[in-house]
Amino acid sequence: MDITCGIIGLPNVGKSTLFNALTAGEVDVQNYPFCTIDPNVSVVPVPDERLAKLAKIYNPKKVTPTILEFFDIAGLVKGASKGEGLGNQFLQHIRNVTALLHVVRCFEDSNVTHVEGSIDPRRDIETIETELILKDIETVEREIESAAKKAKSGDKKLKEEVSFYERIREYLSEGRLARYFKYASNEKLFFDELSLLTSKPVMYIANVDEEEYIEGNGKICSIRDIAEKEGAPVVPICTKLEAEIAQLPRDEQKDFFEDIGIPESGLDRVIREAYKLLDLITFFTGNPNELRAWSIKRGSTAFEAAGRIHTDFQRGFIRAEIYKTEDLLRDGSEAAVREKGKVLVQGKDYQVQEGDVIYFRFNV
């Protein structure tokens, strides 16, 4: 499933430090713009307490969590849409991801330069959004030029396409983001094929220093104001602290955050919020060999879920036997759930629900 999160922002806001924390990796972090020329890529497990509980029931040889893929994309600067600061290359990287994690600097540090010379989250967000909008306008104008030439033939559908592109160009030119553009159902294909940068869902990550991470930071308010208008989530995090703690064993990480009065790591919140942002849900498969979590888009069918596991499951699909996680945890085994008549037997069109444990019957 080609679903990815791109970490974006201005240079020196903490993108690569966040990436290090997520992956506990060794991405080069330097105090100068553009140290990340190519996007670093990593696959990160999605934390899910249900796996450990289900493992006690299935006692499998292997437990496999579901994952998210993160891209660390080098910093954008003012003028990126016109190629400044290797901008075109970076903007193409953004085009290839599903959702955006926008890191915004809220910490003061004289040893880490800011490209604008001061800390101003609202200004920084507007800088990034402006560059993405300008690139989207450029994309739309190319489509207008191409479609207009073809529309000279008198084709009514092509004329409708040109009209659509002109409407969205005007909308973007007013400084608005494509993800809030209203279009008719018959225009969805036109919109989707544009693959506009500002059509992607966004989460804001407010990068604060260690003291403000615990006590709060006034600069976050300006981010929350913007996010609230957009319906976007905001996650405060101290990326420097999280990168250090990520090197510890998982149990020690939990103890550390409990000691400083934080219920869970910022990284776990980032991953969970990214999962929601992508509109994903989790289902499970379990047997003595492996207990595994799988991610799938909300609203997907049992037939589509079967294909996530193996094409043979989909090709020879007979039925799906659904166990609810809460029933398994309450009753203690698949056999006990069956005895109580709680197993749901469903066909291809069943809409998979969050936390379903599915046994697929198939024949090829």
PDB file of C-alpha atoms in Angstrom, residues 9 115 316 364:
ATOM      1  CA  GLY A   9       9.333  22.716   6.911  1.00  0.00           C
ATOM      2  CA  VAL A 115      16.754  31.360   7.762  1.00  0.00           C
ATOM      3  CA  GLY A 316     -10.027 -17.326  -4.203  1.00  0.00           C
ATOM      4  CA  VAL A 364      -7.377 -21.250  -5.433  1.00  0.00           C
TER       5      VAL A 364
END
